PDB file of C-alpha atoms in Angstrom:
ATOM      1  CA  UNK A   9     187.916 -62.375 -10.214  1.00  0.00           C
ATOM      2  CA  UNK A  10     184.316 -61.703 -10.616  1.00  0.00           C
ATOM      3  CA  UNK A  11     182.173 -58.827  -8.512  1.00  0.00           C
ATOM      4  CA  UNK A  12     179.675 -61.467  -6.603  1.00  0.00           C
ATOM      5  CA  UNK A  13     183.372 -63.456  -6.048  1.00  0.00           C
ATOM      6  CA  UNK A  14     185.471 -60.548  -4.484  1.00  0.00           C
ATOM      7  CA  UNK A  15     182.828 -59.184  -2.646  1.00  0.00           C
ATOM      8  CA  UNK A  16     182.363 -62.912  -1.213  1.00  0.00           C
ATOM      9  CA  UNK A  17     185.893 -63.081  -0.979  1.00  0.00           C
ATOM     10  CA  UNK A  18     186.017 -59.630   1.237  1.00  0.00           C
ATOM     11  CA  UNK A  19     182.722 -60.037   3.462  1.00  0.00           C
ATOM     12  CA  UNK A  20     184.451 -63.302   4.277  1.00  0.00           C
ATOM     13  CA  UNK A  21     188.294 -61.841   5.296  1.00  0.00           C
ATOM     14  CA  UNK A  22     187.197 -58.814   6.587  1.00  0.00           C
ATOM     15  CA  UNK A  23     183.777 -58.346   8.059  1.00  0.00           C
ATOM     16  CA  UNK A  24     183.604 -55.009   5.849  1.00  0.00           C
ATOM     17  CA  UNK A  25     179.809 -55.302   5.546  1.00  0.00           C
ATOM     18  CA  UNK A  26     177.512 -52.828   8.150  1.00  0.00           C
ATOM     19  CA  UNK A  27     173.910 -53.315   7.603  1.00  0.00           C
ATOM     20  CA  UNK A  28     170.886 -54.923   9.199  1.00  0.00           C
ATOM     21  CA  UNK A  29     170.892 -55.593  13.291  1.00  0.00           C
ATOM     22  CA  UNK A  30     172.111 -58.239  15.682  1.00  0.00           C
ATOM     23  CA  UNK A  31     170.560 -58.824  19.215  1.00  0.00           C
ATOM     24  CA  UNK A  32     171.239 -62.191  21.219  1.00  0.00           C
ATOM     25  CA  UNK A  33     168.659 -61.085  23.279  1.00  0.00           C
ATOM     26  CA  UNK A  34     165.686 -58.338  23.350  1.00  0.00           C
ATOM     27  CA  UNK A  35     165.946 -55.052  23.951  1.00  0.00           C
ATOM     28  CA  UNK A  36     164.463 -53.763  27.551  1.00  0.00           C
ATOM     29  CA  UNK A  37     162.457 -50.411  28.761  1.00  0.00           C
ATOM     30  CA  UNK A  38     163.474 -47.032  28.106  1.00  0.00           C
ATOM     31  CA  UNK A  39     161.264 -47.394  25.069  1.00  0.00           C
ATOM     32  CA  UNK A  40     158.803 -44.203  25.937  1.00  0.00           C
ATOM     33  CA  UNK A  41     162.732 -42.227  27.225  1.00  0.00           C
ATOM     34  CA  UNK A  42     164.419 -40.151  24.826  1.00  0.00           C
ATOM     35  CA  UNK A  43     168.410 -39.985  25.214  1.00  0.00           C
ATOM     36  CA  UNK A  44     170.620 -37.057  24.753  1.00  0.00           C
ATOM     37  CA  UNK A  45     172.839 -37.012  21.956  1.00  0.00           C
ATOM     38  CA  UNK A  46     176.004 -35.479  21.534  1.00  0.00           C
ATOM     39  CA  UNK A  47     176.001 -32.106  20.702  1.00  0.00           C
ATOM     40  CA  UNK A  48     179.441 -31.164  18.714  1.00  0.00           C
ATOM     41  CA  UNK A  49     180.573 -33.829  15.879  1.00  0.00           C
ATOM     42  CA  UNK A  50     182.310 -37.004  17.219  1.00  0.00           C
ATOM     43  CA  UNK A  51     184.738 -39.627  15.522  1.00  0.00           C
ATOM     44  CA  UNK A  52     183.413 -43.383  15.600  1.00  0.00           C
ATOM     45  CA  UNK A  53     186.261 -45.827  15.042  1.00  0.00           C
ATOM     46  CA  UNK A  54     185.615 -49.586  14.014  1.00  0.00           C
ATOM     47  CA  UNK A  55     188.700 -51.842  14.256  1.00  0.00           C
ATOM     48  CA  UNK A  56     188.012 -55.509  13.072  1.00  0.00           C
ATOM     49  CA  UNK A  57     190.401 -58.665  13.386  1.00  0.00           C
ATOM     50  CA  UNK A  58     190.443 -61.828  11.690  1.00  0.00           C
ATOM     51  CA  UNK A  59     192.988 -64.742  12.674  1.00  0.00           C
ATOM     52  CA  UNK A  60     193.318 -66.592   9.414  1.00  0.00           C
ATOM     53  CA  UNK A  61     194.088 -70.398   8.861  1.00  0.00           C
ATOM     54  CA  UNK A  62     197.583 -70.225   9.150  1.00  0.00           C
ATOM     55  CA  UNK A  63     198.243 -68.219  12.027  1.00  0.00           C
ATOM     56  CA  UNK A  64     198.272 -64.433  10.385  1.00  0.00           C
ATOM     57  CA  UNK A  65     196.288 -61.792  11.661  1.00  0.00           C
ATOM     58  CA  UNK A  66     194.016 -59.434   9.521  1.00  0.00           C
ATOM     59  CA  UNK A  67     192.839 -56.059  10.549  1.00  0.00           C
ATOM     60  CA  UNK A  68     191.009 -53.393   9.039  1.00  0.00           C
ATOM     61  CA  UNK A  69     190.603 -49.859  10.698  1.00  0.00           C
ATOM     62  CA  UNK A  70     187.881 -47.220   9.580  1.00  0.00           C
ATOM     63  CA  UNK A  71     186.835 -43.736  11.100  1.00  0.00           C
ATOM     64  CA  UNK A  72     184.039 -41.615  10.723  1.00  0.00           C
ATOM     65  CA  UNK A  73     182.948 -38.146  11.218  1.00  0.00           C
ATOM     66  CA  UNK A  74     179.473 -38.266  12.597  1.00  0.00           C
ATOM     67  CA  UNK A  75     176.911 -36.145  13.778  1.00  0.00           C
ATOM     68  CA  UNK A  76     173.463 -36.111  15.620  1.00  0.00           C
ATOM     69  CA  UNK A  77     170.486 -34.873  14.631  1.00  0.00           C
ATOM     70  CA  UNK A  78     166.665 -34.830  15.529  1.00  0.00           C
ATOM     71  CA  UNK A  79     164.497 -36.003  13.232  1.00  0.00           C
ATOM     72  CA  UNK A  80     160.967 -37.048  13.675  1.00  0.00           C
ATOM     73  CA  UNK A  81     160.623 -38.637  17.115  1.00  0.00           C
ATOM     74  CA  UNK A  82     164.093 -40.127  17.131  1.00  0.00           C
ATOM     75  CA  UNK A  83     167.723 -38.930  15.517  1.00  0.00           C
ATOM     76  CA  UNK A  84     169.320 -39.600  12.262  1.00  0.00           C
ATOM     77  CA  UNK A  85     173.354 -39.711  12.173  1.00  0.00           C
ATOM     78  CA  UNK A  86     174.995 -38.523   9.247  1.00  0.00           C
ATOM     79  CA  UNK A  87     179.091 -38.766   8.591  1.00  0.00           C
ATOM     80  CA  UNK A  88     181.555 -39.481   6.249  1.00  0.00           C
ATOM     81  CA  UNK A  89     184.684 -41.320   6.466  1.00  0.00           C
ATOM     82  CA  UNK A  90     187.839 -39.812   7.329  1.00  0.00           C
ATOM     83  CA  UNK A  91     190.482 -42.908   7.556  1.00  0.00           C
ATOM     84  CA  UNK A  92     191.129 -46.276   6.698  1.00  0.00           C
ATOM     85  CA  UNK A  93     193.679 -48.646   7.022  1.00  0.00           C
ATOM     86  CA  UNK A  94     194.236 -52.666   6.311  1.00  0.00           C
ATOM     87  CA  UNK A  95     196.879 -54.634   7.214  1.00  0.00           C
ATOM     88  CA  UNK A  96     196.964 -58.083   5.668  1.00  0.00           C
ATOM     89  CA  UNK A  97     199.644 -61.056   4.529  1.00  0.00           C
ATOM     90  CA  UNK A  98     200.939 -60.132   1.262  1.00  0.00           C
ATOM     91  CA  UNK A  99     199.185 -62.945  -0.470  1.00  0.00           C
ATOM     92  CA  UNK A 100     196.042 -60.882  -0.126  1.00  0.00           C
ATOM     93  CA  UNK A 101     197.735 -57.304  -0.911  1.00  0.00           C
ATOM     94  CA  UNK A 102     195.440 -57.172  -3.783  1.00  0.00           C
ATOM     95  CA  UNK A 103     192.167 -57.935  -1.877  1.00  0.00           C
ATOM     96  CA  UNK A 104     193.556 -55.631   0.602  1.00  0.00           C
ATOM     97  CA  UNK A 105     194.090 -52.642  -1.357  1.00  0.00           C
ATOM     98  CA  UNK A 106     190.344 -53.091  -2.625  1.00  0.00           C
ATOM     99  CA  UNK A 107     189.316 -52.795   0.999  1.00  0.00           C
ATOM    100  CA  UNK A 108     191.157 -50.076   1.911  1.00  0.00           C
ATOM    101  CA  UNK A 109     189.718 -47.731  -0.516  1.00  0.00           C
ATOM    102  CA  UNK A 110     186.101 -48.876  -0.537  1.00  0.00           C
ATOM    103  CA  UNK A 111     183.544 -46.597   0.224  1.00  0.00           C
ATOM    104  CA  UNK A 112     181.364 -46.525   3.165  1.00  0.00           C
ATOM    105  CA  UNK A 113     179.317 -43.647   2.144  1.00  0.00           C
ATOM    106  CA  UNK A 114     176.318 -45.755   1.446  1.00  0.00           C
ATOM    107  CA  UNK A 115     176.136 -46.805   5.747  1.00  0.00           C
ATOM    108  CA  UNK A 116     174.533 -43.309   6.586  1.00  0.00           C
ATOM    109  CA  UNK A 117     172.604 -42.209   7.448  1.00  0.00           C
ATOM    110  CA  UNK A 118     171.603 -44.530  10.303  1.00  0.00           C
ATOM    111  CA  UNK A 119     168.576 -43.363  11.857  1.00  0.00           C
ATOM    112  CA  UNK A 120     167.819 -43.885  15.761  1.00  0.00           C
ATOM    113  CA  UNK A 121     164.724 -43.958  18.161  1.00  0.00           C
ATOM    114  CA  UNK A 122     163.900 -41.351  20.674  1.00  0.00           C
ATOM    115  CA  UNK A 123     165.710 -44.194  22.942  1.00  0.00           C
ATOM    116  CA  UNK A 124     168.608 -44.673  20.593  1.00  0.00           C
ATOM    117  CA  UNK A 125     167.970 -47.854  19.189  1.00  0.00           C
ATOM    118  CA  UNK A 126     168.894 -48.506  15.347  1.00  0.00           C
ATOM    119  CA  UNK A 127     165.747 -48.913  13.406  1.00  0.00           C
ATOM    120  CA  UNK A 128     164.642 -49.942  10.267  1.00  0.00           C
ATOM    121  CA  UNK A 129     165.265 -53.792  10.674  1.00  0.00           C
ATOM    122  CA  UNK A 130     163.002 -54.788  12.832  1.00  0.00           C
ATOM    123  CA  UNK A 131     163.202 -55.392  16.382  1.00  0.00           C
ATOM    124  CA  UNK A 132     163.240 -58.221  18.693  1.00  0.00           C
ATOM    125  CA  UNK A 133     165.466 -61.518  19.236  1.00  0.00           C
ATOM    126  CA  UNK A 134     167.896 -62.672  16.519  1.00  0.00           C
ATOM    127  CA  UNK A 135     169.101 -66.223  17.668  1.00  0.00           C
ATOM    128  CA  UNK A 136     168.236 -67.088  13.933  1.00  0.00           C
ATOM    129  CA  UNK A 137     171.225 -65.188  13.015  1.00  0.00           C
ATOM    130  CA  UNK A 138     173.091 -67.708  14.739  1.00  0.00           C
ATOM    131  CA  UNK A 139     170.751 -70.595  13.364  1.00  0.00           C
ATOM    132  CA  UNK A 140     170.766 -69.291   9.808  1.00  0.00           C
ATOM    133  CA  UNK A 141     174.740 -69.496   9.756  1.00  0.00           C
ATOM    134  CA  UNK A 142     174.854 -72.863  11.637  1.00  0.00           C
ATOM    135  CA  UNK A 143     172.367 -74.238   9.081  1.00  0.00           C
ATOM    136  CA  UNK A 144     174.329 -72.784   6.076  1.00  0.00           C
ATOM    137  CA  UNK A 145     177.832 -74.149   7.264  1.00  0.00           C
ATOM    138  CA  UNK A 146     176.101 -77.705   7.981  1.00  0.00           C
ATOM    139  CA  UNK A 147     174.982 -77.417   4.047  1.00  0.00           C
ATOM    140  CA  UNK A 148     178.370 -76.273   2.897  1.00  0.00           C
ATOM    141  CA  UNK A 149     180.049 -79.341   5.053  1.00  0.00           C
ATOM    142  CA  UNK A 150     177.814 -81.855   3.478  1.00  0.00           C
ATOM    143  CA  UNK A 151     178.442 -80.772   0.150  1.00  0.00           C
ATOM    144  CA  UNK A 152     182.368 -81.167   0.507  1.00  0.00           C
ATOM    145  CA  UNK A 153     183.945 -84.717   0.127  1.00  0.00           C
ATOM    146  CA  UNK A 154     185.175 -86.226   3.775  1.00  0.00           C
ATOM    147  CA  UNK A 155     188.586 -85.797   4.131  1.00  0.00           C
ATOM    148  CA  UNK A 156     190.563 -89.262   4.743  1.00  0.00           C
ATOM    149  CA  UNK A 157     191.933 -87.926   8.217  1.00  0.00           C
ATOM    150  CA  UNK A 158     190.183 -86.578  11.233  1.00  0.00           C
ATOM    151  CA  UNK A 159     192.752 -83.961  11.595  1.00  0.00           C
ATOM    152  CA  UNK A 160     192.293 -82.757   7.860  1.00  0.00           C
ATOM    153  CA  UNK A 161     188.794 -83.164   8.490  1.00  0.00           C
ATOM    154  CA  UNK A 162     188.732 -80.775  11.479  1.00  0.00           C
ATOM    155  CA  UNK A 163     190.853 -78.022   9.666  1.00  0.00           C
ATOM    156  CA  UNK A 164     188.705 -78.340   6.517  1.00  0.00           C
ATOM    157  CA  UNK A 165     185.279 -77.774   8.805  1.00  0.00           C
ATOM    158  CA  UNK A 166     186.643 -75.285  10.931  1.00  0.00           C
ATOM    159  CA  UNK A 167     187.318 -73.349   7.581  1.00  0.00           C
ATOM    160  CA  UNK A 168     183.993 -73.305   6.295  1.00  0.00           C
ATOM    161  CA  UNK A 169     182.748 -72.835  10.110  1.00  0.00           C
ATOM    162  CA  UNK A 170     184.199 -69.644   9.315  1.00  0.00           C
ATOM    163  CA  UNK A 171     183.484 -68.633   6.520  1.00  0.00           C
ATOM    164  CA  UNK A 172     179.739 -69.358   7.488  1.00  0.00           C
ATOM    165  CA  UNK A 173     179.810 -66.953  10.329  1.00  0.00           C
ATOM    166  CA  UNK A 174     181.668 -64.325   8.666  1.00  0.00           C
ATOM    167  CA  UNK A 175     177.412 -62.513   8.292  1.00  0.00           C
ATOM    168  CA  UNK A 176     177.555 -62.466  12.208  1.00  0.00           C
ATOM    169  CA  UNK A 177     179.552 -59.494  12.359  1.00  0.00           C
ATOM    170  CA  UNK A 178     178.171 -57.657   9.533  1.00  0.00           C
ATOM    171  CA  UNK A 179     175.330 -56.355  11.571  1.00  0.00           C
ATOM    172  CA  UNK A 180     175.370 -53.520  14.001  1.00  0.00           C
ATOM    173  CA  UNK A 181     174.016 -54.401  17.196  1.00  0.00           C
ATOM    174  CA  UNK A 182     171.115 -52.182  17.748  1.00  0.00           C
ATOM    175  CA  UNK A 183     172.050 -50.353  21.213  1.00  0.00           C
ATOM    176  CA  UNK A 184     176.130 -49.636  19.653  1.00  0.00           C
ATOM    177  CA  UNK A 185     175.143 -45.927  19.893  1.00  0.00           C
ATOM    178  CA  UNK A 186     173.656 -46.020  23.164  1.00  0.00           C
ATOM    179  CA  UNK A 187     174.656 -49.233  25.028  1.00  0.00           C
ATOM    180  CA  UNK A 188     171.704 -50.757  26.811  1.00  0.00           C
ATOM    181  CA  UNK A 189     171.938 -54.662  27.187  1.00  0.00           C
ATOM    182  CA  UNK A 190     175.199 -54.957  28.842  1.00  0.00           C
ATOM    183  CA  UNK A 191     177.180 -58.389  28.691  1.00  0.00           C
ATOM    184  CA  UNK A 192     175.632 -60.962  26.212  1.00  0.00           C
ATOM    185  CA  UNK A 193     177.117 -64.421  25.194  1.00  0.00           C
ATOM    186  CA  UNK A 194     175.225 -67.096  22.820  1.00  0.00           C
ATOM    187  CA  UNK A 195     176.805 -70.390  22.371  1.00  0.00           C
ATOM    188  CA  UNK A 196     175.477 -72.968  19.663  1.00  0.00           C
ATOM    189  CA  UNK A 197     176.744 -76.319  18.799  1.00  0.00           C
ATOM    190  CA  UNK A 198     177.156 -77.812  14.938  1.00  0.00           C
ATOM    191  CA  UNK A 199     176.887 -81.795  14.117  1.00  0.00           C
ATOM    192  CA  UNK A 200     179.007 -82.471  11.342  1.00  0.00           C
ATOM    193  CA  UNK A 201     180.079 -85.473   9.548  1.00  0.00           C
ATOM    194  CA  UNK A 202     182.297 -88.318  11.540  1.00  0.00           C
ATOM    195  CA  UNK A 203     180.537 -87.813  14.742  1.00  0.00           C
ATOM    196  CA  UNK A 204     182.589 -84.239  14.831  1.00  0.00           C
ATOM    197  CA  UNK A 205     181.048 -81.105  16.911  1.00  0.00           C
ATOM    198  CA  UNK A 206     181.415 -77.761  15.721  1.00  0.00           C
ATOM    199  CA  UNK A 207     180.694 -74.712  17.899  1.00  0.00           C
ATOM    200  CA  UNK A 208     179.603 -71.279  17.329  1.00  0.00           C
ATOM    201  CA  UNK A 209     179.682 -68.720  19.989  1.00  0.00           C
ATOM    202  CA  UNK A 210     179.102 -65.056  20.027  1.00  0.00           C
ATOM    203  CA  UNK A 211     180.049 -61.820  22.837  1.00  0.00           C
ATOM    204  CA  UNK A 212     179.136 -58.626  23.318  1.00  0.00           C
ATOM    205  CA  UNK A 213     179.624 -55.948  25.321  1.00  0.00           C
ATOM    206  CA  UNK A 214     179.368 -51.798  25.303  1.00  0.00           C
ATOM    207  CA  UNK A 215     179.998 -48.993  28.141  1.00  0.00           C
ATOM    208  CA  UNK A 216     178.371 -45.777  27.832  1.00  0.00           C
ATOM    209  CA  UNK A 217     180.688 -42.628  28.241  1.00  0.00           C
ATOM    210  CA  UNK A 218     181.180 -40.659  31.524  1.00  0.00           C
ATOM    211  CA  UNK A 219     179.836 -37.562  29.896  1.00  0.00           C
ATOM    212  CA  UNK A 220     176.857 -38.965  28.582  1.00  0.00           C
ATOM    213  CA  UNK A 221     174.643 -42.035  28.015  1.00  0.00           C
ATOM    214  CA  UNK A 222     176.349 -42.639  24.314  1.00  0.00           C
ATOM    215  CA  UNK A 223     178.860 -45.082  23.048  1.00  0.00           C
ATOM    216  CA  UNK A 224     182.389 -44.871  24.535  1.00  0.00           C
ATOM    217  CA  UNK A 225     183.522 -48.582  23.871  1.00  0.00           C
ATOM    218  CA  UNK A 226     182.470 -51.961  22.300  1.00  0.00           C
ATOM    219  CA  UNK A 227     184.038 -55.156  21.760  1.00  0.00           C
ATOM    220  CA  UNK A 228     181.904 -58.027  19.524  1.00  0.00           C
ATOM    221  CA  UNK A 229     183.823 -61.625  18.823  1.00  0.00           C
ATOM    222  CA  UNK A 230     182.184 -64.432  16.871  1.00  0.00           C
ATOM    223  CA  UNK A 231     184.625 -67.747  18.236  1.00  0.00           C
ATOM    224  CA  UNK A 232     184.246 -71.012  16.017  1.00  0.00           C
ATOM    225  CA  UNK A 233     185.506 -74.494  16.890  1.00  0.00           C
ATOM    226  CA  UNK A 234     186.484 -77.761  16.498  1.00  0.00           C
ATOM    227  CA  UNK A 235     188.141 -80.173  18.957  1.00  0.00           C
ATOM    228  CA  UNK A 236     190.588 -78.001  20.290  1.00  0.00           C
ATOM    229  CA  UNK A 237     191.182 -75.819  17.336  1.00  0.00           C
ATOM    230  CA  UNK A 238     189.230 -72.507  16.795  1.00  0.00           C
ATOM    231  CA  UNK A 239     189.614 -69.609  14.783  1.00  0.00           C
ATOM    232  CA  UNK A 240     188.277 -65.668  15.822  1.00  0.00           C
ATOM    233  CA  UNK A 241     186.680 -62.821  14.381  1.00  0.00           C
ATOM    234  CA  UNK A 242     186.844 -59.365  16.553  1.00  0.00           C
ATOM    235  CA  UNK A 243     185.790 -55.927  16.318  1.00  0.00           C
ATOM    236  CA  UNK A 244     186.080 -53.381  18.545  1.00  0.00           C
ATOM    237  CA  UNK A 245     183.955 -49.753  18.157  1.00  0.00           C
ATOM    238  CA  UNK A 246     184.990 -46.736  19.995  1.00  0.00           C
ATOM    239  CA  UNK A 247     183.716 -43.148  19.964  1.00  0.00           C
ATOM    240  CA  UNK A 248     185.239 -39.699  21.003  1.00  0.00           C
ATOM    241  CA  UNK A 249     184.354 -36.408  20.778  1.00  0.00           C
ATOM    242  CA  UNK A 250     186.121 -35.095  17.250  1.00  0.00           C
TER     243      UNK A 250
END
């Protein structure tokens, strides 16, 4: 299998990629506040879950070592990773194994505003996230042959559905360290060919800790759908003190 291929083949099973950001709506005040960080090292935890086509389930488990640090007028987080764990069908063992032992050294560090926003990427609302992956599956769709039945055509769309909004969850959200937006859903409907409706929709939500105004807990799920089939993508982000 080639590089571009696996990698393709990875983003798309298991969400492994962390880069730019993802709002579903803006961020609001506290931009002149600065937040306290956590003073002693802490472990972040990302747990992602993929239902595949034919009913499996496919998680992948990482944890980091992290620390906070001023820098500038905001904070830079530095870690390393201290476990990882995939569990997959045995038809993707290989794939799997690949996963596991990836690096993740090149995520940090992430660097933070005096409020705790990610920066970096920009700033502001990202519905063309959602747009940009709607308008790639819609090319994908017209580019495949229309299967002969509706039912083979819904399984075939719902597949590259998908596969299209695999991206969705490769982008922290930009309050994960320090949760400010509360509950956010974003819904988006596909046309596709036979006078079929796809659907796209996208939830988040994050709680603060008791001890402090940083991440305790975080669930994201990217939902997509056809008729009454639909197929999820979950992650789930938790951090303790170490």
């Amino acid at each position: 299998m080639k590089a571009s291929t696996r990698r393709g083949a990875l983003g798309l099973m298991f969400g492994c990629g962390v880069s730019a950001v993802l709002m579903l709506r803006p961020a609001i005040g506290r931009a002149n506040e600065t937040v306290a960080c956590p003073s002693s090292p802490m472990r972040l935890s990302r747990r992602i879950e993929r239902n595949l086509r034919d009913g499996s389930l496919l998680s992948v488990d990482r944890s980091w070592a992290i620390e906070f640090a001023l820098q500038g007028p905001g904070f830079a987080i530095t870690g390393h990773q201290i476990e990882a764990s995939v569990n997959a069908p045995d038809s993707l063992a290989p794939l799997a194994a690949i996963e596991q032992n990836r690096s993740t050294d090149d995520m940090w560090p992430i660097m933070l505003s005096g409020d705790g926003r990610i920066v970096g990427t920009g700033s502001g609302t990202r519905e063309e996230d959602l747009r940009a992956a709607i308008a790639q599956a819609q090319e994908i769709i017209a580019g495949r042959p229309i299967p002969a039945s509706e039912q083979e055509a819904q399984m075939q769309y719902l597949a590259e559905l998908q596969q299209a909004s695999s991206s969705l969850l490769t982008r922290l959200p930009d309050d994960l360290f320090f949760p400010r937006l509360g509950p956010m859903r974003s819904v988006r409907a596909v046309d596709l060919p036979g006078g079929l409706t796809g659907e796209f929709e996208v939830t988040y939500d994050a709680v603060s800790a008791q001890e402090g105004e940083w991440l305790a807990d975080a669930e994201r799920e990217v939902i997509t759908r056809i008729a009454g089939s639909e197929q999820r993508a979950r992650e789930v982000w938790t951090m303790r003190e170490l």
